Amino acid sequence: MFKKLDILDEKDKRLRLISKDVVFPLSKEEKDLIKQAIKHLTYSQIEEYSKKYDLRPGMGLAFPQLGINKRVIIIVHEVKENTFENYVFVNPVIISHSTEIIAAETGEGCLSVNREVEGHVPRYARITVEGFDENGNKISVRAREELSIAFQHEIDHLDGIMFYDRINKNKPFFNENEIRLI
Ligand code: NI
């Protein structure tokens, strides 16, 4: 049966904590929560289910958004219509990044932020992330474009950073000559 996740709202101060590294093994509850998050994110991106269960579409979540201050992120990336690739990273670290900066043209959203926030969030166009899977095996991924943005957004949550912290208040919007908008 599908169970909707309880996601903290941005007003909750727990979102501002620095999360701790996970010590393996993960508990059964933590593994179950990861499964539930994958399902929630997947359903949220399929119109039929997002309507049925009243889910706001989102492609990523970090454990602190569920009230658990541990370094776990989950990303469900729609690679083509209704085809998804899942990423679960425990203790993720960005080990290298491009010099090129991009931003999502329409801005970013967050399942903890129940309002529209305007402005471009500068992000690295490409990153390499290392970490562990839920069983403690070392994993890495090279992410680009939208997926790169998603990883940076979720890893920020582990450090108590919200996406709008990165919007320049004096200059919230860039043009194509300044950074590449995707
Ligand atoms: Ni978020």
mmCIF file of N, CA and C in Angstrom, residues 71-126:
data_model
loop_
_atom_site.group_PDB
_atom_site.id
_atom_site.type_symbol
_atom_site.label_atom_id
_atom_site.label_comp_id
_atom_site.label_asym_id
_atom_site.label_seq_id
_atom_site.Cartn_x
_atom_site.Cartn_y
_atom_site.Cartn_z
ATOM 1 N N ARG A 71 22.918 11.865 6.637
ATOM 2 C CA ARG A 71 23.297 12.236 5.272
ATOM 3 C C ARG A 71 22.877 11.166 4.258
ATOM 4 N N VAL A 72 21.604 11.247 3.876
ATOM 5 C CA VAL A 72 21.036 10.351 2.859
ATOM 6 C C VAL A 72 20.209 11.199 1.902
ATOM 7 N N ILE A 73 20.424 10.983 0.604
ATOM 8 C CA ILE A 73 19.591 11.668 -0.388
ATOM 9 C C ILE A 73 19.012 10.641 -1.355
ATOM 10 N N ILE A 74 17.855 10.978 -1.886
ATOM 11 C CA ILE A 74 17.156 10.108 -2.836
ATOM 12 C C ILE A 74 16.738 10.972 -4.020
ATOM 13 N N ILE A 75 17.081 10.516 -5.227
ATOM 14 C CA ILE A 75 16.680 11.242 -6.429
ATOM 15 C C ILE A 75 16.016 10.259 -7.393
ATOM 16 N N VAL A 76 14.868 10.660 -7.910
ATOM 17 C CA VAL A 76 14.177 9.856 -8.921
ATOM 18 C C VAL A 76 14.092 10.723 -10.173
ATOM 19 N N HIS A 77 14.898 10.362 -11.151
ATOM 20 C CA HIS A 77 15.074 11.191 -12.342
ATOM 21 C C HIS A 77 14.283 10.603 -13.504
ATOM 22 N N GLU A 78 13.366 11.388 -14.045
ATOM 23 C CA GLU A 78 12.587 10.917 -15.189
ATOM 24 C C GLU A 78 13.432 11.118 -16.443
ATOM 25 N N VAL A 79 13.922 10.020 -17.013
ATOM 26 C CA VAL A 79 14.811 10.124 -18.169
ATOM 27 C C VAL A 79 14.039 10.206 -19.481
ATOM 28 N N LYS A 80 12.894 9.548 -19.529
ATOM 29 C CA LYS A 80 11.910 9.819 -20.573
ATOM 30 C C LYS A 80 10.541 9.511 -19.991
ATOM 31 N N GLU A 81 9.492 9.793 -20.750
ATOM 32 C CA GLU A 81 8.178 9.753 -20.127
ATOM 33 C C GLU A 81 7.914 8.439 -19.379
ATOM 34 N N ASN A 82 7.633 8.595 -18.088
ATOM 35 C CA ASN A 82 7.342 7.467 -17.202
ATOM 36 C C ASN A 82 8.458 6.428 -17.105
ATOM 37 N N THR A 83 9.692 6.844 -17.408
ATOM 38 C CA THR A 83 10.852 5.979 -17.191
ATOM 39 C C THR A 83 11.795 6.695 -16.228
ATOM 40 N N PHE A 84 12.093 6.032 -15.121
ATOM 41 C CA PHE A 84 12.802 6.709 -14.037
ATOM 42 C C PHE A 84 14.091 5.996 -13.688
ATOM 43 N N GLU A 85 15.087 6.789 -13.311
ATOM 44 C CA GLU A 85 16.312 6.234 -12.747
ATOM 45 C C GLU A 85 16.412 6.710 -11.305
ATOM 46 N N ASN A 86 16.654 5.761 -10.402
ATOM 47 C CA ASN A 86 16.720 6.108 -8.979
ATOM 48 C C ASN A 86 18.157 6.206 -8.511
ATOM 49 N N TYR A 87 18.405 7.174 -7.664
ATOM 50 C CA TYR A 87 19.725 7.321 -7.038
ATOM 51 C C TYR A 87 19.529 7.437 -5.528
ATOM 52 N N VAL A 88 20.154 6.538 -4.810
ATOM 53 C CA VAL A 88 20.190 6.647 -3.350
ATOM 54 C C VAL A 88 21.651 6.802 -2.971
ATOM 55 N N PHE A 89 21.987 7.923 -2.380
ATOM 56 C CA PHE A 89 23.374 8.168 -1.970
ATOM 57 C C PHE A 89 23.432 8.417 -0.469
ATOM 58 N N VAL A 90 24.266 7.620 0.186
ATOM 59 C CA VAL A 90 24.506 7.788 1.616
ATOM 60 C C VAL A 90 25.873 8.455 1.765
ATOM 61 N N ASN A 91 25.946 9.449 2.620
ATOM 62 C CA ASN A 91 27.187 10.230 2.829
ATOM 63 C C ASN A 91 27.772 10.747 1.504
ATOM 64 N N PRO A 92 26.957 11.390 0.669
ATOM 65 C CA PRO A 92 27.451 11.843 -0.632
ATOM 66 C C PRO A 92 28.421 13.023 -0.510
ATOM 67 N N VAL A 93 29.431 13.015 -1.375
ATOM 68 C CA VAL A 93 30.401 14.117 -1.424
ATOM 69 C C VAL A 93 30.629 14.469 -2.890
ATOM 70 N N ILE A 94 30.596 15.757 -3.199
ATOM 71 C CA ILE A 94 30.938 16.212 -4.551
ATOM 72 C C ILE A 94 32.460 16.259 -4.621
ATOM 73 N N ILE A 95 33.052 15.369 -5.425
ATOM 74 C CA ILE A 95 34.522 15.306 -5.437
ATOM 75 C C ILE A 95 35.115 16.145 -6.563
ATOM 76 N N SER A 96 34.332 16.470 -7.589
ATOM 77 C CA SER A 96 34.819 17.407 -8.609
ATOM 78 C C SER A 96 33.630 18.030 -9.327
ATOM 79 N N HIS A 97 33.895 19.163 -9.949
ATOM 80 C CA HIS A 97 32.810 19.849 -10.649
ATOM 81 C C HIS A 97 33.359 20.665 -11.809
ATOM 82 N N SER A 98 32.485 20.963 -12.746
ATOM 83 C CA SER A 98 32.846 21.808 -13.883
ATOM 84 C C SER A 98 33.049 23.243 -13.422
ATOM 85 N N THR A 99 33.713 24.025 -14.264
ATOM 86 C CA THR A 99 33.742 25.455 -13.967
ATOM 87 C C THR A 99 32.464 26.103 -14.502
ATOM 88 N N GLU A 100 31.875 25.465 -15.507
ATOM 89 C CA GLU A 100 30.653 26.040 -16.083
ATOM 90 C C GLU A 100 29.513 26.028 -15.069
ATOM 91 N N ILE A 101 28.801 27.141 -15.037
ATOM 92 C CA ILE A 101 27.662 27.298 -14.123
ATOM 93 C C ILE A 101 26.372 27.342 -14.948
ATOM 94 N N ILE A 102 25.358 26.671 -14.423
ATOM 95 C CA ILE A 102 24.044 26.699 -15.068
ATOM 96 C C ILE A 102 22.989 27.074 -14.015
ATOM 97 N N ALA A 103 21.773 27.266 -14.489
ATOM 98 C CA ALA A 103 20.652 27.437 -13.563
ATOM 99 C C ALA A 103 19.391 26.959 -14.269
ATOM 100 N N ALA A 104 18.469 26.463 -13.496
ATOM 101 C CA ALA A 104 17.171 26.100 -14.057
ATOM 102 C C ALA A 104 16.454 27.396 -14.410
ATOM 103 N N GLU A 105 16.049 27.490 -15.666
ATOM 104 C CA GLU A 105 15.472 28.747 -16.157
ATOM 105 C C GLU A 105 14.248 29.190 -15.348
ATOM 106 N N THR A 106 13.433 28.225 -14.969
ATOM 107 C CA THR A 106 12.203 28.575 -14.242
ATOM 108 C C THR A 106 12.410 28.534 -12.727
ATOM 109 N N GLY A 107 13.655 28.450 -12.303
ATOM 110 C CA GLY A 107 13.932 28.407 -10.873
ATOM 111 C C GLY A 107 13.840 26.988 -10.330
ATOM 112 N N GLU A 108 14.072 26.851 -9.037
ATOM 113 C CA GLU A 108 13.997 25.533 -8.415
ATOM 114 C C GLU A 108 12.793 25.457 -7.500
ATOM 115 N N GLY A 109 12.397 24.241 -7.205
ATOM 116 C CA GLY A 109 11.329 24.016 -6.241
ATOM 117 C C GLY A 109 11.825 23.023 -5.214
ATOM 118 N N CYS A 110 11.057 22.867 -4.170
ATOM 119 C CA CYS A 110 11.472 21.972 -3.092
ATOM 120 C C CYS A 110 10.210 21.466 -2.414
ATOM 121 N N LEU A 111 10.191 20.184 -2.069
ATOM 122 C CA LEU A 111 8.990 19.625 -1.452
ATOM 123 C C LEU A 111 8.747 20.191 -0.050
ATOM 124 N N SER A 112 9.746 20.879 0.499
ATOM 125 C CA SER A 112 9.558 21.541 1.798
ATOM 126 C C SER A 112 9.114 22.993 1.650
ATOM 127 N N VAL A 113 9.066 23.477 0.420
ATOM 128 C CA VAL A 113 8.744 24.898 0.197
ATOM 129 C C VAL A 113 7.424 24.972 -0.569
ATOM 130 N N ASN A 114 6.378 25.324 0.151
ATOM 131 C CA ASN A 114 5.039 25.305 -0.449
ATOM 132 C C ASN A 114 4.646 26.670 -0.977
ATOM 133 N N ARG A 115 5.514 27.235 -1.767
ATOM 134 C CA ARG A 115 5.254 28.534 -2.400
ATOM 135 C C ARG A 115 6.210 28.647 -3.580
ATOM 136 N N GLU A 116 5.894 29.570 -4.464
ATOM 137 C CA GLU A 116 6.785 29.824 -5.596
ATOM 138 C C GLU A 116 7.903 30.742 -5.134
ATOM 139 N N VAL A 117 9.123 30.408 -5.474
ATOM 140 C CA VAL A 117 10.244 31.307 -5.198
ATOM 141 C C VAL A 117 10.898 31.625 -6.528
ATOM 142 N N GLU A 118 10.933 32.913 -6.872
ATOM 143 C CA GLU A 118 11.503 33.307 -8.152
ATOM 144 C C GLU A 118 12.991 33.592 -8.023
ATOM 145 N N GLY A 119 13.720 33.271 -9.083
ATOM 146 C CA GLY A 119 15.146 33.578 -9.103
ATOM 147 C C GLY A 119 15.955 32.389 -9.574
ATOM 148 N N HIS A 120 17.095 32.696 -10.150
ATOM 149 C CA HIS A 120 17.978 31.638 -10.653
ATOM 150 C C HIS A 120 18.947 31.190 -9.562
ATOM 151 N N VAL A 121 19.113 29.897 -9.457
ATOM 152 C CA VAL A 121 20.026 29.313 -8.473
ATOM 153 C C VAL A 121 21.252 28.804 -9.225
ATOM 154 N N PRO A 122 22.395 29.494 -9.098
ATOM 155 C CA PRO A 122 23.584 29.049 -9.840
ATOM 156 C C PRO A 122 24.079 27.702 -9.327
ATOM 157 N N ARG A 123 24.340 26.796 -10.274
ATOM 158 C CA ARG A 123 24.802 25.442 -9.918
ATOM 159 C C ARG A 123 25.885 25.035 -10.901
ATOM 160 N N TYR A 124 26.726 24.078 -10.497
ATOM 161 C CA TYR A 124 27.704 23.526 -11.442
ATOM 162 C C TYR A 124 26.974 22.723 -12.518
ATOM 163 N N ALA A 125 27.443 22.870 -13.765
ATOM 164 C CA ALA A 125 26.809 22.144 -14.870
ATOM 165 C C ALA A 125 27.037 20.637 -14.764
ATOM 166 N N ARG A 126 28.209 20.264 -14.267
ATOM 167 C CA ARG A 126 28.559 18.838 -14.147
ATOM 168 C C ARG A 126 29.291 18.613 -12.830
#
